Short mmCIF file of C-alpha atoms in Angstrom, two decimals:
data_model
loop_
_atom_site.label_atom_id
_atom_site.label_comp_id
_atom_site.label_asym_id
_atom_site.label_seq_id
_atom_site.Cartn_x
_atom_site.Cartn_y
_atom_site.Cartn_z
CA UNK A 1 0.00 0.00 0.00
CA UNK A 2 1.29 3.36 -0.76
CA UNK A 3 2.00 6.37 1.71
CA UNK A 4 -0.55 8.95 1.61
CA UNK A 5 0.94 12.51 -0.07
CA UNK A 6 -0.36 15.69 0.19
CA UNK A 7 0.49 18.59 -2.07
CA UNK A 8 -0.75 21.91 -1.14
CA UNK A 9 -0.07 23.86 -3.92
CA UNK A 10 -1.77 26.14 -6.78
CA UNK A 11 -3.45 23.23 -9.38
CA UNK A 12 -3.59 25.76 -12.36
CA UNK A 13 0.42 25.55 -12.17
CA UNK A 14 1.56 24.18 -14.44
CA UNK A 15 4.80 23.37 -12.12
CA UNK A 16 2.72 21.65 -9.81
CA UNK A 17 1.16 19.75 -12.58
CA UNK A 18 4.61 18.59 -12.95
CA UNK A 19 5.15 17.69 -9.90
CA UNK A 20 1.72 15.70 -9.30
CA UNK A 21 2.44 13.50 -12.23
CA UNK A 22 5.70 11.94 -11.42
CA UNK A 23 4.71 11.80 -7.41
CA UNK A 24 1.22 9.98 -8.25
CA UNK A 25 4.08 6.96 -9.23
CA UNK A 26 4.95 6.56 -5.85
CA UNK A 27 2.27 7.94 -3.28
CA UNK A 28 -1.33 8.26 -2.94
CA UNK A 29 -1.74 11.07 -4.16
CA UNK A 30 -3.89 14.38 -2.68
CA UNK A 31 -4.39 17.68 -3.77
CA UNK A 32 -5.15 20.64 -1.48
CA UNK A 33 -5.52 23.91 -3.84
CA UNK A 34 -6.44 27.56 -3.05
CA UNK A 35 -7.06 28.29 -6.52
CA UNK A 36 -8.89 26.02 -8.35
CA UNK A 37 -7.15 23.06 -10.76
CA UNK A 38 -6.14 22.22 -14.38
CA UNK A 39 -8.68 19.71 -15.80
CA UNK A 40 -5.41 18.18 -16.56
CA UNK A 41 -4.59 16.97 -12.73
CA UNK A 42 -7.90 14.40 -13.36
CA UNK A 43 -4.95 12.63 -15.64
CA UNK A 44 -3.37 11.72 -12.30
CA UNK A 45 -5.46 11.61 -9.17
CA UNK A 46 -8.85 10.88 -8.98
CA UNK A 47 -11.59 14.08 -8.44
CA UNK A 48 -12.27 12.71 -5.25
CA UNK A 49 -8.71 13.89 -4.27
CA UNK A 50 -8.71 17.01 -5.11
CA UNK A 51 -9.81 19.52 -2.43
CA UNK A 52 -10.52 22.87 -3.59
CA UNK A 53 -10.72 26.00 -1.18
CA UNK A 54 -11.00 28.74 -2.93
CA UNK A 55 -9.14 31.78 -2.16
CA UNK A 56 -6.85 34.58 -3.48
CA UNK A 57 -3.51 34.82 -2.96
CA UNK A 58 -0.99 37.24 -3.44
CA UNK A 59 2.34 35.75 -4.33
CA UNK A 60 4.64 37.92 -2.73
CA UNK A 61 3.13 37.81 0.96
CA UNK A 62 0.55 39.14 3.10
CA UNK A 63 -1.64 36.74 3.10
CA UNK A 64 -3.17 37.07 6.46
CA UNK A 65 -6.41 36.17 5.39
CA UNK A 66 -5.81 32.95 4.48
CA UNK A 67 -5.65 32.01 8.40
CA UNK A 68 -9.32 32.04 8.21
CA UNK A 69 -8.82 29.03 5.95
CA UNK A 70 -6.88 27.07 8.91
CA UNK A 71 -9.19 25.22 10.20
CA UNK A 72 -11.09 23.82 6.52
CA UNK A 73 -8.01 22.96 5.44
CA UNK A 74 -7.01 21.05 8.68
CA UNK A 75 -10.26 19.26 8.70
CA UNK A 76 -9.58 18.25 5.27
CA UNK A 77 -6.06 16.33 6.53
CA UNK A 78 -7.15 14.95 8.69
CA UNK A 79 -9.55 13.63 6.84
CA UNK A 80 -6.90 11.85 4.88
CA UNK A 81 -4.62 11.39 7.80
CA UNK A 82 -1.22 11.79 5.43
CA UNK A 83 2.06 10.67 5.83
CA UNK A 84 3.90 13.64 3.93
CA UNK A 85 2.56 17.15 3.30
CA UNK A 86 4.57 18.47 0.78
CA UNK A 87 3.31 22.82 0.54
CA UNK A 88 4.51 24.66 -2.41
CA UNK A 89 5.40 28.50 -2.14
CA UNK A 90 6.43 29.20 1.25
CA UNK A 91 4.58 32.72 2.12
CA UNK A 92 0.59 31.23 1.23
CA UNK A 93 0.69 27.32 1.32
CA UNK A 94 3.76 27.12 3.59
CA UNK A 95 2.47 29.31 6.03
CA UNK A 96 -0.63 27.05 6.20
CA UNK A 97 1.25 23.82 6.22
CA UNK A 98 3.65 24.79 8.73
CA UNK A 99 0.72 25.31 11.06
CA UNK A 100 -0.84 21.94 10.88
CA UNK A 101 2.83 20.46 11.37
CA UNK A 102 2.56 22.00 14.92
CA UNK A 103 -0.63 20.70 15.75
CA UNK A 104 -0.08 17.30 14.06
CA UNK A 105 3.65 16.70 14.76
CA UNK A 106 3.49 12.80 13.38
CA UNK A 107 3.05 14.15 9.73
CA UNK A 108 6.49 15.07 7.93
CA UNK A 109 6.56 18.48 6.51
CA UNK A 110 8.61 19.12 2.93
CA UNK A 111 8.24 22.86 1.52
CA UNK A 112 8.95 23.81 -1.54
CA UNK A 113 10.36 27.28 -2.29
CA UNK A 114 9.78 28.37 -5.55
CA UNK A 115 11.49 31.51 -5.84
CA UNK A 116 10.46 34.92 -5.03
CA UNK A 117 9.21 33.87 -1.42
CA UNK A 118 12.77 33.03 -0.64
CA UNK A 119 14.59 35.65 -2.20
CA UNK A 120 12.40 38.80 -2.45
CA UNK A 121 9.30 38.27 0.19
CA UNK A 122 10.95 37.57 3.38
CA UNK A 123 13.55 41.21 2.79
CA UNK A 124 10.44 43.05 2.25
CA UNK A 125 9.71 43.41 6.50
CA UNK A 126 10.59 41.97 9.48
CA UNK A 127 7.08 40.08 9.65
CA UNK A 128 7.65 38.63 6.25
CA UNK A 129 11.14 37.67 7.27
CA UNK A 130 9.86 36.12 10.57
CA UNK A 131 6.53 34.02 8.66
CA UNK A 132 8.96 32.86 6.11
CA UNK A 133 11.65 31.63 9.54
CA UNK A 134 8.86 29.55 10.72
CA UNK A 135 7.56 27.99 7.55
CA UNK A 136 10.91 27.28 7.37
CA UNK A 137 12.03 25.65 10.80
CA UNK A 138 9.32 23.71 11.12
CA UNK A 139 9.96 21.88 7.80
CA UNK A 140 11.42 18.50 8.03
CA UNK A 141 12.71 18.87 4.07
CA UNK A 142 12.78 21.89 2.31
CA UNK A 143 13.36 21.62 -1.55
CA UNK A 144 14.79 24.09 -3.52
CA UNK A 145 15.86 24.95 -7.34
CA UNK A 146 19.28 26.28 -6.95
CA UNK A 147 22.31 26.41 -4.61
CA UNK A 148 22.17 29.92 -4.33
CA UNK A 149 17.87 29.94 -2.87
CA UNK A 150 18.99 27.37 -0.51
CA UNK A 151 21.99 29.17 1.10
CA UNK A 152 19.16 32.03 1.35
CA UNK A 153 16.93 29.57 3.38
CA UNK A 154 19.73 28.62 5.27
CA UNK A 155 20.35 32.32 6.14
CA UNK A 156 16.29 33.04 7.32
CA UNK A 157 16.44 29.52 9.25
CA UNK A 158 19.01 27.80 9.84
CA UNK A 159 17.70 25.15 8.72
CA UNK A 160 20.03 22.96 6.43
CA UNK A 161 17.92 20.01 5.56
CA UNK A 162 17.51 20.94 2.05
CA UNK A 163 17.23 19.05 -0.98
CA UNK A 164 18.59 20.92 -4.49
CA UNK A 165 17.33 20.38 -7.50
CA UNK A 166 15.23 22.33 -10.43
CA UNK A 167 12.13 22.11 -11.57
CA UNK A 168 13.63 19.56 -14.60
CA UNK A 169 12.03 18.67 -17.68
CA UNK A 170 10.94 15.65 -19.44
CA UNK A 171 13.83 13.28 -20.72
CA UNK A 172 15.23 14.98 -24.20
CA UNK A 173 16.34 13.34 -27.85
CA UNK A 174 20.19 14.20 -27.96
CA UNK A 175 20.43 13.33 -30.75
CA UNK A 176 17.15 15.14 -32.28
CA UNK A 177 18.91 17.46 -35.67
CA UNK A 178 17.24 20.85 -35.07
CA UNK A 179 17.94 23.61 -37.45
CA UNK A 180 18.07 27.21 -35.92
CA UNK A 181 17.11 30.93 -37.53
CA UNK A 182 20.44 32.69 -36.36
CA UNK A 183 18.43 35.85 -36.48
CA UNK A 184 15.75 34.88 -34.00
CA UNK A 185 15.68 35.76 -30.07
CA UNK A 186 13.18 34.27 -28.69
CA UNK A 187 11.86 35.89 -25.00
CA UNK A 188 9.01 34.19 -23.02
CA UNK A 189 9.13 35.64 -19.47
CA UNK A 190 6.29 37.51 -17.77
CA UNK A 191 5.40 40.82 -18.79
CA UNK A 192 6.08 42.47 -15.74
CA UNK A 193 8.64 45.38 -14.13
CA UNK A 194 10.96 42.19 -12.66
CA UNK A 195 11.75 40.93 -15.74
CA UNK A 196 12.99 43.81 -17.68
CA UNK A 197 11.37 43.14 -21.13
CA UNK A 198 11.40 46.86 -21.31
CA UNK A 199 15.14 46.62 -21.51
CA UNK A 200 15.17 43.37 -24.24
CA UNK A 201 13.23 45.91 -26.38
CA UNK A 202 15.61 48.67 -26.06
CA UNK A 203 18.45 46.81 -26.73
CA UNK A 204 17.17 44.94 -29.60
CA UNK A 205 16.18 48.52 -31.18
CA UNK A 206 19.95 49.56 -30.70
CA UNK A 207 21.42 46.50 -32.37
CA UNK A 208 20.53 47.98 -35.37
CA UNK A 209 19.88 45.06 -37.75
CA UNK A 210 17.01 45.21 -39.59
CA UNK A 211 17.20 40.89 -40.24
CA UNK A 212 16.80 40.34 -36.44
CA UNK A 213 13.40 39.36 -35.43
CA UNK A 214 12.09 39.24 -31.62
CA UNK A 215 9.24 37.15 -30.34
CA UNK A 216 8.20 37.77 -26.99
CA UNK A 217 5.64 35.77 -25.57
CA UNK A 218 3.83 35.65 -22.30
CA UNK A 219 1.37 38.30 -20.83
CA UNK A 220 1.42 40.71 -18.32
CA UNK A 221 0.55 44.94 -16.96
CA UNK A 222 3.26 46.10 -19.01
CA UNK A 223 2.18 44.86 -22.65
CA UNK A 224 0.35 47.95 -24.54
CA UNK A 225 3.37 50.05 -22.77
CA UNK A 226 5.99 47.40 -24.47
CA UNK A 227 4.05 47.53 -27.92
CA UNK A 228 4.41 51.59 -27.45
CA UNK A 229 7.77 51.53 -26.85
CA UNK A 230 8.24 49.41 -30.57
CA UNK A 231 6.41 51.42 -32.13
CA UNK A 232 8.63 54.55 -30.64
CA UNK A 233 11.74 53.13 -31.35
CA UNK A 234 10.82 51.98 -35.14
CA UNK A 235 10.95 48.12 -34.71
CA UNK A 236 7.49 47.16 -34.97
CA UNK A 237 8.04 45.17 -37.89
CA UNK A 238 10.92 43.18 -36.31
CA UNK A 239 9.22 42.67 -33.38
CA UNK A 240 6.27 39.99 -32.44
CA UNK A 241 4.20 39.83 -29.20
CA UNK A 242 2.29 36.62 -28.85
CA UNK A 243 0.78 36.43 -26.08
CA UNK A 244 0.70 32.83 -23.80
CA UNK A 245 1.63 30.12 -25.86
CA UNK A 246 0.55 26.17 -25.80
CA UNK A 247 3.78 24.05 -24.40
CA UNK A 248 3.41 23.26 -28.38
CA UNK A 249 3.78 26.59 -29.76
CA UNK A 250 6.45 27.07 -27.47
CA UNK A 251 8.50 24.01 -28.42
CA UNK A 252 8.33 25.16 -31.90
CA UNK A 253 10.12 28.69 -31.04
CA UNK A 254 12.28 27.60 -28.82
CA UNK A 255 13.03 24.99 -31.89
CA UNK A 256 13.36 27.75 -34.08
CA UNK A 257 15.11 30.37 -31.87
CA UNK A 258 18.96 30.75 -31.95
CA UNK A 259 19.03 32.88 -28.89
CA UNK A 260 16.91 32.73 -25.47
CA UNK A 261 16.32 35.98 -23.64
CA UNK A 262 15.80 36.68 -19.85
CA UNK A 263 16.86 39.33 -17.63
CA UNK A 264 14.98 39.20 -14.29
CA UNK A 265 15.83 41.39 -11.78
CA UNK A 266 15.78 38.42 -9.13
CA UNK A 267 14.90 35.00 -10.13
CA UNK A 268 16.32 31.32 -9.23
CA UNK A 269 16.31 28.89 -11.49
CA UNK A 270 14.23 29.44 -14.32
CA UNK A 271 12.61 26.52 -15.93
CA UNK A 272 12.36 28.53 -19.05
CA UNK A 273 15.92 28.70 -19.27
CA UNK A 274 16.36 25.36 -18.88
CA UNK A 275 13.83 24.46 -21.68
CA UNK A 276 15.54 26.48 -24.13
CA UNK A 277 19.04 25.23 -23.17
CA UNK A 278 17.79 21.70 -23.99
CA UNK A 279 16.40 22.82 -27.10
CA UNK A 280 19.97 24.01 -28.27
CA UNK A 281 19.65 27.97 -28.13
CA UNK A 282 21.79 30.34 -26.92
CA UNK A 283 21.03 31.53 -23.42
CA UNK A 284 21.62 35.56 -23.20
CA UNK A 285 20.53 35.88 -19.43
CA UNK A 286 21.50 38.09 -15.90
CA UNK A 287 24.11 37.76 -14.34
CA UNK A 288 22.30 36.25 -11.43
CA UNK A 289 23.68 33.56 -9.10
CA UNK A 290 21.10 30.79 -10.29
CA UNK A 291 21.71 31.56 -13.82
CA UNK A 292 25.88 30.99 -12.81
CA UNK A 293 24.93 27.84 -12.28
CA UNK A 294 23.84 26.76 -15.73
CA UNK A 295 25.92 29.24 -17.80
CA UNK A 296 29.43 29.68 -18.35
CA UNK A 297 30.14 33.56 -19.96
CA UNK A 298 30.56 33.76 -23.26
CA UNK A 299 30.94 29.65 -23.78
CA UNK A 300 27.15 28.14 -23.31
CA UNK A 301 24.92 31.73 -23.00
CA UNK A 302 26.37 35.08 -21.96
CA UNK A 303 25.56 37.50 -19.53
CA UNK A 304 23.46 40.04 -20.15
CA UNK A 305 24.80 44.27 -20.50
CA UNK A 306 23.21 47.00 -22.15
CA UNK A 307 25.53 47.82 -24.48
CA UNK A 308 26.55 44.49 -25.77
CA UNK A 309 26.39 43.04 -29.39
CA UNK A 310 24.21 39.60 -30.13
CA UNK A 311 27.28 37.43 -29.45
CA UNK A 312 28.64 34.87 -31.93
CA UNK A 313 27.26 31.34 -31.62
CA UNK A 314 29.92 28.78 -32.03
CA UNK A 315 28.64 25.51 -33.66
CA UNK A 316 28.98 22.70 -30.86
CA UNK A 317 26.82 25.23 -28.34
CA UNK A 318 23.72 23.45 -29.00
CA UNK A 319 24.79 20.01 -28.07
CA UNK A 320 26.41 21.56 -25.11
CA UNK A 321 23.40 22.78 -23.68
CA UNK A 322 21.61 20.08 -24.35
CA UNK A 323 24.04 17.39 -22.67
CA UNK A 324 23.99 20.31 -19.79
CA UNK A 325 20.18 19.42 -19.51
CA UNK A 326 20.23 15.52 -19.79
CA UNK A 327 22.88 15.10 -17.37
CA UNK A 328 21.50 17.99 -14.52
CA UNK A 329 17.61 18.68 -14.84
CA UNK A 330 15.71 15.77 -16.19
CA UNK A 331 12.98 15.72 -13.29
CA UNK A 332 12.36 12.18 -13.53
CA UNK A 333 15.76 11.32 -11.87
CA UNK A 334 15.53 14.68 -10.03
CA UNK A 335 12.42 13.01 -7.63
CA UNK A 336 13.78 9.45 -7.56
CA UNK A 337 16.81 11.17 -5.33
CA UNK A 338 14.27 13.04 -3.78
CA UNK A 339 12.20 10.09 -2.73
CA UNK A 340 15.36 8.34 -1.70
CA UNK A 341 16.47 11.28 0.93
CA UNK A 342 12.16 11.83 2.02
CA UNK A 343 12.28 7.84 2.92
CA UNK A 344 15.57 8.43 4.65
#
C-alpha cells in the first residue's frame, strides 16, 4: 500500500502539474488547492482527491487572510490522515502547512520554495522575514531549485535540511537534428517590471539590424506600454508579441530560436531557461547567481549588458546545452533522489 501525499499547492500551475504526475508513481496522491485546478490533474489523481478551497492569494506575501482558511483545510487532513505534506510557495501554502505540522507533529513536513518567497518576500519586512523563519524551521525537508535559494533559506532559518534540484524537464532526444534561424531571439518571461522586457526591447532597437526578429511571448501589466515603446523606437516590424503560448507553440520557437532571452531582476532557477538550453539555443541571461549555475560567460549563454552586441554562436553550443540538460535537470531522476532522501 502506498503512503498517503499531500500537495498543497496552486493546481492551475503548471509546475505543480509537474510535480503531481511523477509523485502519483509513488504515493497516494492528494491535492489541497487555493485556486482552483487544471482539468489536466484528473490525468493523475482521482476528483475525489482534489480539495478545492478557494481563495486569493498574493504571491509575494501578506496573506493574512488565508488564516481564516486554517481550520477547513485542517479538517480536510485529517480527513486523509497523510504521511507527507509536501506545501509549495512558502509565504501562502507554507504558512498554512507549517501550522498543521505544529498541531499534528506525526506528519512530515517538505516545503517547496519556488522563488520569489525566498529571495524577495521575506527582505520586504521583518514580519515577512519572521513568517517565512517559521515555515521554514518547522519543515522536516525543504526543496529548492538552486544552490544559491537554498543558502538564502539557510540564512532566514538555519535550517540545512535541504534538498537541491530544479524544476527539470521531461527526458530529451540528444540526438534530435534541429535547425536554428540565427536571427531569432526568442523571449518568453512575464510581462512584468521584474523581468525587464522593457530593456530586451531597447536593446534589440539599438542593435541595429534590420534581419533580427524578436518574439516575446507571455502576458502581463506592461504589454500595450511594451508595444508603445516598438512602435517609438521603429521596430514594430521586427518585433512579435504573442501572447501565452501552448507548451506546443512554445516548443516550436524555442526549436526555431537561436538565442533565449531573460533578464529578471531576481529569479532562481528558471525553468524557461532550462527548456531552451535543452532545445539548443543560446542563453543571453543576468548575471544572477542561479543563472551561474547553468551558464558559463561567453561559452554556453552570456551574460546580459546593455551595451553588448548579439554574441557569436559557435557551432557545438547546442549540443552543449543540451548534454547540460540531460545530465542535470531531467525531473524524472531529479524526484527518484528526492524520494530516496524523504524515505531516509
Amino acid at each position: 500500500m502506498k503512503d498517503k501525499y499531500i500537495i498543497m499547492a496552486d493546481a492551475k500551475s503548471p509546475h505543480t502539474l509537474k510535480w503531481v504526475s511523477e509523485l502519483c508513481k509513488y504515493f497516494d496522491l492528494y491535492v489541497i488547492s487555493l485556486n482552483g485546478y487544471d482539468r489536466q490533474l484528473l490525468s493523475y489523481v482521482g476528483k475525489e482527491q482534489i480539495f478545492v478551497v478557494n481563495e486569493s492569494v498574493n504571491v509575494s506575501g501578506g496573506n493574512f487572510k488565508l488564516l481564516l482558511k486554517y481550520f477547513e483545510i485542517k479538517k480536510i487532513v485529517e480527513s486523509i490522515a497523510p504521511k507527507y505534506i509536501n506545501a509549495h510557495y512558502i509565504s501562502s501554502y507554507g504558512v498554512l502547512a507549517a501550522l498543521i505540522k505544529r498541531v499534528k507533529p506525526e506528519i512530515k513536513l517538505v516545503q517547496s520554495a519556488w522563488g520569489s518567497d525566498i529571495l524577495v518576500t521575506p527582505f520586504e519586512s521583518v514580519i515577512k522575514r519572521k513568517v517565512t523563519e517559521f515555515a521554514l524551521v518547522n519543515a522536516d525537508l525543504i526543496t529548492s531549485d538552486s544552490y544559491y535559494m537554498s543558502d538564502k533559506i539557510i540564512e532566514i532559518s538555519a535550517n540545512r535540511k535541504i534538498d537541491t534540484f530544479p524544476f527539470g524537464l521531461e527526458e530529451i532526444d540528444l540526438n534530435e537534428e534541429i535547425v536554428k534561424d540565427k536571427n531569432l531571439i526568442f523571449s518568453n518571461r512575464a510581462l512584468s517590471e521584474n523581468y525587464n522586457i522593457m530593456t530586451v526591447v531597447e536593446w534589440f532597437a539599438k542593435l541595429h539590424n534590420e534581419e533580427l526578429r524578436l518574439v516575446i511571448a507571455n502576458e502581463g501589466e506592461q504589454k500595450e506600454e511594451l508595444k508603445s515603446l516598438a512602435k517609438k523606437l521603429g521596430v514594430t516590424t521586427q518585433i512579435e508579441f504573442v501572447g501565452f503560448l501552448t507548451k506546443d507553440d512554445q516548443d516550436t520557437l524555442y526549436k526555431k530560436a537561436q538565442y533565449y532571452i531573460s533578464i529578471p531582476s531576481s529569479d532562481s532557477t528558471a525553468v524557461s531557461l532550462l527548456e531552451a538550453m535543452s532545445f539548443g539555443c543560446y542563453p543571453i541571461v543576468s548575471n544572477l547567481p542561479a543563472n551561474r549555475e547553468w551558464i558559463l560567460d561567453e561559452c554556453n549563454g552570456s551574460f546580459f549588458s546593455e551595451g553588448m552586441l548579439l554574441p557569436e554562436v559557435e557551432q557545438n553550443v547546442s549540443n552543449i546545452n543540451k548534454n547540460i540538460i540531460n545530465k542535470k535537470a531531467i525531473f524524472s531522476k531529479s524526484i527518484k533522489n528526492y524520494i530516496s532522501r524523504l524515505e531516509q
